[in-house]
Short mmCIF file of C-alpha atoms and ligand atoms in Angstrom, two decimals:
data_model
loop_
_atom_site.label_atom_id
_atom_site.label_comp_id
_atom_site.label_asym_id
_atom_site.label_seq_id
_atom_site.Cartn_x
_atom_site.Cartn_y
_atom_site.Cartn_z
CA MET A 7 125.77 103.92 82.57
CA LEU A 8 122.34 105.21 83.55
CA PHE A 9 121.26 101.66 84.23
CA LYS A 10 124.29 101.11 86.51
CA GLN A 11 123.54 104.32 88.45
CA GLN A 12 119.91 103.28 88.84
CA ALA A 13 120.98 99.85 90.08
CA GLN A 14 123.36 101.41 92.61
CA LEU A 15 120.65 103.78 93.81
CA ARG A 16 118.22 100.89 94.13
CA GLN A 17 120.77 98.92 96.15
CA LYS A 18 121.44 101.89 98.47
CA LEU A 19 117.70 102.40 99.01
CA LEU A 20 117.35 98.71 99.75
CA VAL A 21 120.11 98.81 102.36
CA LEU A 22 118.73 101.94 104.01
CA GLY A 23 115.20 100.55 103.89
CA SER A 24 116.15 97.25 105.51
CA LEU A 25 118.20 99.05 108.15
CA ALA A 26 115.30 101.35 108.98
CA ILE A 27 112.83 98.45 109.19
CA GLY A 28 115.30 96.39 111.23
CA SER A 29 115.85 99.22 113.70
CA VAL A 30 112.14 99.92 114.14
CA LEU A 31 111.42 96.22 114.69
CA TYR A 32 114.28 95.97 117.11
CA LEU A 33 113.11 98.93 119.17
CA VAL A 34 109.57 97.59 119.25
CA ALA A 35 110.88 94.20 120.32
CA ARG A 36 113.09 95.47 123.09
CA VAL A 37 110.69 97.95 124.69
CA GLY A 38 109.42 96.46 127.89
CA THR A 39 111.34 93.21 127.45
CA LEU A 40 114.71 94.12 128.86
CA GLU A 41 115.56 93.84 132.48
CA SER A 42 116.21 97.28 133.86
CA PRO A 43 119.71 98.10 132.70
CA ILE A 44 122.34 98.45 135.37
CA PRO A 45 123.68 101.98 135.37
CA GLY A 46 127.43 102.48 135.48
CA PRO A 47 130.48 102.85 133.31
CA GLU A 48 130.07 99.36 131.81
CA GLN A 49 126.70 100.26 130.36
CA ILE A 50 126.64 99.99 126.62
CA PRO A 51 124.14 101.82 124.43
CA LEU A 52 122.16 98.76 123.40
CA ARG A 53 120.21 100.34 120.58
CA SER A 54 123.25 101.67 118.79
CA ILE A 55 124.91 98.27 119.12
CA GLN A 56 121.93 96.55 117.56
CA PHE A 57 121.91 99.13 114.79
CA LYS A 58 125.57 98.42 114.15
CA ARG A 59 124.82 94.71 114.09
CA ALA A 60 122.32 95.36 111.33
CA LEU A 61 125.01 97.24 109.41
CA LEU A 62 127.37 94.35 109.99
CA HIS A 63 124.82 92.01 108.51
CA GLU A 64 124.68 94.19 105.41
CA LEU A 65 128.48 94.14 105.19
CA ARG A 66 128.50 90.34 105.31
CA ARG A 67 125.88 90.21 102.60
CA GLY A 68 128.08 92.38 100.39
CA ASN A 69 125.67 95.33 100.46
CA GLY A 70 128.42 97.92 100.73
CA THR A 71 131.99 98.32 101.88
CA LYS A 72 133.12 99.08 105.45
CA GLU A 73 133.55 102.76 104.47
CA GLN A 74 130.16 103.05 102.74
CA LEU A 75 128.44 101.63 105.80
CA GLY A 76 130.49 103.73 108.22
CA LEU A 77 132.09 100.65 109.76
CA GLN A 78 135.74 101.70 109.63
CA ARG A 79 136.18 100.80 113.29
CA LEU A 80 135.42 97.16 112.66
CA VAL A 81 138.15 94.74 113.59
CA GLN A 82 138.74 91.01 113.62
CA GLN A 83 139.75 90.33 117.21
CA LEU A 84 141.35 87.23 118.62
CA PRO A 85 138.91 85.61 121.05
CA GLN A 86 138.87 86.95 124.60
CA ALA A 87 137.02 83.80 125.69
CA ILE A 88 136.92 80.28 124.29
CA ILE A 89 134.46 77.46 124.89
CA ILE A 90 137.05 74.68 125.03
CA GLY A 91 134.60 71.79 125.51
CA VAL A 92 133.26 69.35 126.33
CA ARG A 93 132.10 67.63 123.16
CA LYS A 94 128.35 66.92 123.43
CA GLY A 95 128.16 69.05 126.56
CA GLY A 96 126.01 71.71 124.90
CA THR A 97 128.82 73.82 123.42
CA ARG A 98 126.77 74.98 120.42
CA ALA A 99 123.77 75.96 122.54
CA LEU A 100 126.04 77.89 124.90
CA LEU A 101 127.76 79.78 122.08
CA GLU A 102 124.50 80.65 120.32
CA MET A 103 122.89 81.78 123.56
CA LEU A 104 125.86 83.96 124.52
CA ASN A 105 125.65 85.52 121.09
CA LEU A 106 122.27 86.95 122.14
CA HIS A 107 124.27 89.38 124.25
CA PRO A 108 124.91 92.64 122.38
CA THR A 109 128.54 92.72 123.48
CA VAL A 110 129.33 89.19 122.29
CA VAL A 111 130.22 88.20 118.75
CA LYS A 112 130.59 84.51 117.92
CA ALA A 113 132.81 82.72 115.46
CA SER A 114 130.15 80.66 113.72
CA GLN A 115 132.31 77.71 112.71
CA GLU A 116 134.51 75.55 114.90
CA ILE A 117 137.94 76.80 113.89
CA HIS A 118 140.12 73.94 115.21
CA TYR A 119 143.18 76.15 115.23
CA PHE A 120 144.86 74.87 118.38
CA ASP A 121 144.10 71.15 118.01
CA ASN A 122 144.84 70.72 114.33
CA ALA A 123 148.55 70.70 113.42
CA LYS A 124 147.91 71.89 109.86
CA ASN A 125 145.79 74.84 110.99
CA TYR A 126 148.19 75.72 113.79
CA ALA A 127 151.08 75.85 111.33
CA ARG A 128 149.14 78.52 109.39
CA GLY A 129 149.85 80.97 112.21
CA ILE A 130 147.96 83.38 114.44
CA GLU A 131 147.01 85.78 111.63
CA TRP A 132 145.24 82.92 109.88
CA TYR A 133 143.33 82.30 113.12
CA ARG A 134 142.45 86.00 113.36
CA SER A 135 141.23 85.98 109.77
CA LYS A 136 138.68 83.33 110.76
CA MET A 137 137.22 85.62 113.43
CA PRO A 138 134.04 87.62 112.82
CA PHE A 139 134.10 91.41 112.44
CA SER A 140 133.38 93.20 115.69
CA PHE A 141 133.65 96.60 117.33
CA PRO A 142 136.53 97.18 119.74
CA HIS A 143 134.27 97.15 122.82
CA GLN A 144 132.80 93.75 121.89
CA ILE A 145 134.24 90.37 122.78
CA THR A 146 134.74 87.51 120.38
CA ILE A 147 134.05 83.94 121.43
CA GLU A 148 134.80 80.76 119.58
CA LYS A 149 134.09 77.13 120.43
CA SER A 150 136.00 74.03 119.44
CA PRO A 151 135.17 71.16 121.82
CA ALA A 152 138.21 69.12 120.75
CA TYR A 153 140.44 71.67 122.53
CA PHE A 154 139.55 70.25 125.94
CA ILE A 155 140.94 66.78 125.28
CA THR A 156 143.89 67.56 122.98
CA ASP A 157 147.28 67.48 124.72
CA GLU A 158 148.97 70.38 122.89
CA VAL A 159 146.13 72.88 123.22
CA PRO A 160 146.59 74.39 126.73
CA GLU A 161 150.17 75.46 126.01
CA ARG A 162 149.25 76.87 122.61
CA ILE A 163 146.36 78.93 123.98
CA PHE A 164 148.56 80.12 126.84
CA LYS A 165 151.12 81.35 124.32
CA MET A 166 148.42 83.35 122.52
CA ASN A 167 146.87 84.88 125.65
CA SER A 168 147.76 83.78 129.17
CA SER A 169 144.80 85.68 130.69
CA ILE A 170 142.10 84.39 128.33
CA LYS A 171 138.81 83.25 129.87
CA LEU A 172 137.99 79.59 129.40
CA LEU A 173 134.51 78.09 129.43
CA ILE A 174 133.85 74.38 129.91
CA ILE A 175 130.33 73.02 129.64
CA VAL A 176 129.84 69.59 131.18
CA ARG A 177 127.00 67.13 131.37
CA GLU A 178 126.44 64.04 133.49
CA PRO A 179 129.39 61.95 132.22
CA THR A 180 127.51 58.76 131.30
CA THR A 181 124.82 60.64 129.37
CA ARG A 182 127.56 62.60 127.62
CA ALA A 183 129.29 59.36 126.61
CA VAL A 184 126.04 57.96 125.18
CA SER A 185 125.45 61.23 123.33
CA ASP A 186 128.96 61.00 121.88
CA TYR A 187 128.29 57.41 120.78
CA THR A 188 124.94 58.45 119.24
CA GLN A 189 126.65 61.06 117.06
CA VAL A 190 129.19 58.53 115.74
CA LEU A 191 126.48 55.90 115.24
CA GLU A 192 124.43 58.33 113.17
CA GLY A 193 127.46 59.06 110.97
CA LYS A 194 128.02 55.33 110.39
CA GLU A 195 124.36 54.71 109.59
CA ARG A 196 124.38 57.58 107.13
CA LYS A 197 127.17 55.79 105.27
CA ASN A 198 125.31 52.47 105.52
CA LYS A 199 128.00 51.10 107.80
CA THR A 200 127.38 48.83 110.74
CA TYR A 201 128.64 49.80 114.18
CA HIS A 202 129.08 48.09 117.52
CA LYS A 203 126.56 48.54 120.27
CA PHE A 204 127.46 51.04 122.99
CA GLU A 205 127.68 48.23 125.55
CA LYS A 206 130.34 46.43 123.51
CA LEU A 207 132.48 49.57 123.16
CA ALA A 208 132.15 50.79 126.72
CA ILE A 209 132.84 47.50 128.50
CA ASP A 210 135.99 45.44 128.01
CA SER A 211 134.80 41.97 126.92
CA SER A 212 137.61 40.12 128.71
CA THR A 213 137.64 41.91 132.08
CA PHE A 214 134.02 43.14 132.11
CA GLU A 215 135.42 46.43 133.41
CA VAL A 216 134.84 49.86 131.88
CA ASN A 217 136.91 50.22 128.72
CA THR A 218 139.01 53.32 129.33
CA LYS A 219 140.47 53.08 125.84
CA TYR A 220 137.10 53.99 124.38
CA LYS A 221 137.22 57.69 123.51
CA ALA A 222 133.64 58.42 124.57
CA VAL A 223 134.53 57.12 128.04
CA ARG A 224 137.86 58.95 128.23
CA THR A 225 136.35 62.29 127.25
CA SER A 226 133.93 62.05 130.19
CA ILE A 227 136.78 61.79 132.74
CA TYR A 228 136.67 65.58 133.05
CA THR A 229 139.15 65.88 135.88
CA LYS A 230 141.94 64.15 133.93
CA HIS A 231 141.71 66.69 131.12
CA LEU A 232 141.26 69.66 133.42
CA GLU A 233 144.43 68.74 135.31
CA ARG A 234 146.46 69.19 132.11
CA TRP A 235 144.96 72.67 131.65
CA LEU A 236 145.74 73.61 135.23
CA LYS A 237 149.45 73.30 134.49
CA TYR A 238 149.06 76.50 132.47
CA PHE A 239 146.03 78.39 133.78
CA PRO A 240 144.83 79.08 137.34
CA VAL A 241 141.43 77.64 138.19
CA GLU A 242 139.94 81.19 138.39
CA GLN A 243 140.34 81.51 134.63
CA PHE A 244 137.83 78.69 134.03
CA HIS A 245 134.09 78.82 134.34
CA ILE A 246 132.22 75.54 134.46
CA VAL A 247 128.77 75.59 132.87
CA ASP A 248 126.19 73.00 133.89
CA GLY A 249 125.11 71.57 130.53
CA ASP A 250 122.17 69.70 132.05
CA ARG A 251 120.83 72.95 133.53
CA LEU A 252 121.47 74.81 130.27
CA ILE A 253 118.84 72.47 128.79
CA THR A 254 116.21 72.94 131.51
CA ASP A 255 116.91 76.47 132.77
CA PRO A 256 119.28 78.23 130.35
CA LEU A 257 118.86 81.75 131.74
CA SER A 258 120.30 80.87 135.16
CA GLU A 259 123.42 79.44 133.55
CA LEU A 260 123.78 82.37 131.15
CA LYS A 261 123.61 84.83 134.03
CA LEU A 262 126.56 83.10 135.66
CA VAL A 263 128.52 83.30 132.40
CA GLU A 264 127.70 87.01 132.03
CA GLN A 265 129.14 87.56 135.50
CA PHE A 266 132.26 85.52 134.75
CA LEU A 267 132.88 87.48 131.54
CA HIS A 268 132.18 90.79 133.33
CA LEU A 269 129.36 91.56 130.93
CA PRO A 270 126.38 93.65 131.98
CA PRO A 271 123.31 91.38 132.33
CA ARG A 272 121.53 91.72 129.02
CA ILE A 273 120.21 88.28 128.13
CA SER A 274 116.62 88.30 129.34
CA PRO A 275 113.65 85.88 129.50
CA PHE A 276 112.47 87.46 126.24
CA ASN A 277 115.48 85.95 124.46
CA LEU A 278 114.68 82.32 125.33
CA TYR A 279 111.46 80.39 124.90
CA PHE A 280 110.65 76.73 125.31
CA ASN A 281 109.69 74.98 122.08
CA ALA A 282 107.59 71.93 122.98
CA THR A 283 108.04 70.36 119.54
CA ARG A 284 111.83 70.49 119.78
CA GLY A 285 111.80 69.77 123.51
CA PHE A 286 114.43 72.49 124.01
CA TYR A 287 114.73 76.19 124.59
CA CYS A 288 115.10 78.21 121.39
CA LEU A 289 116.51 81.70 120.85
CA ARG A 290 114.61 84.91 120.20
CA PHE A 291 116.61 87.88 118.89
CA ASN A 292 113.63 90.20 118.29
CA ILE A 293 109.92 89.92 117.50
CA VAL A 294 110.61 88.71 113.98
CA PHE A 295 113.75 86.64 114.30
CA SER A 296 113.98 83.52 116.40
CA LYS A 297 115.67 80.18 115.88
CA CYS A 298 116.11 76.72 117.37
CA LEU A 299 119.31 74.72 117.14
CA ALA A 300 119.69 72.28 114.24
CA GLY A 301 118.13 68.83 114.42
CA SER A 302 121.56 67.29 115.04
CA LYS A 303 121.32 68.77 118.54
CA GLY A 304 119.00 66.79 120.76
CA ARG A 305 119.17 63.38 119.10
CA ILE A 306 117.27 60.46 120.55
CA HIS A 307 119.78 58.23 122.30
CA PRO A 308 119.65 54.45 121.82
CA GLU A 309 118.55 52.36 124.75
CA VAL A 310 121.50 51.11 126.79
CA ASP A 311 121.58 48.14 129.17
CA PRO A 312 120.89 49.70 132.62
CA SER A 313 123.61 47.57 134.25
CA VAL A 314 126.17 49.09 131.86
CA LEU A 315 124.95 52.58 132.71
CA THR A 316 125.30 51.82 136.43
CA LYS A 317 128.79 50.43 135.89
CA LEU A 318 129.81 53.58 134.08
CA GLN A 319 128.29 55.84 136.72
CA ARG A 320 130.23 53.97 139.42
CA PHE A 321 133.38 54.27 137.36
CA PHE A 322 133.01 58.05 136.90
CA HIS A 323 132.07 58.68 140.55
CA PRO A 324 135.60 59.23 142.02
CA PHE A 325 136.65 61.35 139.03
CA ASN A 326 133.53 63.47 139.46
CA GLN A 327 134.28 64.02 143.14
CA LYS A 328 137.75 65.25 142.24
CA PHE A 329 136.31 67.50 139.55
CA TYR A 330 133.94 69.08 142.12
CA GLN A 331 136.82 69.57 144.50
CA ILE A 332 139.03 71.29 141.92
CA THR A 333 136.39 73.50 140.33
CA GLY A 334 134.38 74.33 143.43
CA ARG A 335 131.19 73.50 141.54
CA THR A 336 129.14 70.48 142.59
CA PHE A 337 126.69 68.64 140.36
CA THR A 338 123.98 66.12 141.20
CA TRP A 339 125.52 63.32 139.17
CA PRO A 340 125.26 59.87 140.71
N1 PPS B 19 118.67 74.58 123.49
C1 PPS B 19 119.19 73.45 123.03
N2 PPS B 19 118.80 72.93 121.84
C2 PPS B 19 119.33 71.78 121.39
N3 PPS B 19 120.26 71.06 122.05
C3 PPS B 19 120.68 71.53 123.23
C4 PPS B 19 120.18 72.73 123.77
N4 PPS B 19 120.78 72.95 124.96
C5 PPS B 19 121.63 71.94 125.15
N5 PPS B 19 121.57 71.08 124.12
C6 PPS B 19 122.35 69.84 124.07
O1 PPS B 19 123.50 70.05 123.28
C7 PPS B 19 123.99 68.75 122.97
C8 PPS B 19 125.01 68.84 121.85
O2 PPS B 19 126.19 69.33 122.42
P1 PPS B 19 127.31 70.08 121.58
O3 PPS B 19 126.72 71.24 120.88
O4 PPS B 19 128.41 70.37 122.52
O5 PPS B 19 127.73 68.96 120.54
S1 PPS B 19 129.07 68.98 119.67
O6 PPS B 19 130.15 68.48 120.52
O7 PPS B 19 129.30 70.31 119.17
O8 PPS B 19 128.78 68.01 118.58
C9 PPS B 19 122.77 67.96 122.63
O9 PPS B 19 123.00 66.62 122.99
P2 PPS B 19 122.09 65.38 122.54
O10 PPS B 19 120.74 65.63 123.17
O11 PPS B 19 122.74 64.19 123.13
O12 PPS B 19 122.05 65.37 121.06
C10 PPS B 19 121.65 68.64 123.44
O13 PPS B 19 121.13 67.86 124.46
#
């Protein structure tokens, strides 16, 4: 009995200790690093949010119940915004970077609720149960890149929330297709299986034209997919993120997303630093905690015959023009 009480006391002290250390480190980290906060009704007390995040972390680790940690107001909210695609566009980087914002809570896993018949049949409360705990003033975001290209998804999302905000991150279409191929190739190699070369898959061997049956090619015809979505949602409900710029200048892209989501600007230069070894920007949450994306992000692409790349770029050109026209955002793709 005495032993149990001592163990409980020790656990409580541990929780309080880690919370106190976390808060002090957080305050030290934020002082002087934040952009001057914008005054107004939207302003959220950052420090208390970060403190609550620390409590949330303790809850997830099983170091107390909601009541013990004073987290009764925690809820599992359906997402108010979804990153619907595009596969290999930088969806993971975008989600992780948005999660730096104190008002954003991410669903860590891809949930595949709307594109997977079995999951969809489980119902909306199943979907909600997959969402992270958050406070009512926070917004939940999930990403499942397969949503963008799956026929049934727009209608299903519309039925859940017709005013939801939709984020699409795109990359130069040919590079995206090669990235898509690289991921599949790696999977095959891991299983000691052989796989065709990209050139063979992307070009029809009888007509020497671009093979539009190849999924990696089809996914890059962004306008075709977007048109299906526009049957349900007005174009204002979408925000297009430049995935190429998210790699080279992530903060500029994140600022545009903050505006689109009506979030106060809180992601600052402090939160992002370039890691020369990785060749990418990594994320800094505070002076002690920073992380880069997993090694599966930023793979080295195989070399592709330049004439095939040119053929693909020519093929995508008219679709790209249409995409610019519809979205009102122009990219520098060839
Ligand atoms: N900061 C940072 N760190 C690492 N990787 C980054 C980052 N920003 C964008 N990217 C690019 O993200 C590409 C992977 O895209 P996705 O996350 O959408 O892939 S997936 O569809 O979820 O598999 C991945 O594509 P590849 O380079 O082709 O592997 C990266 O180029």
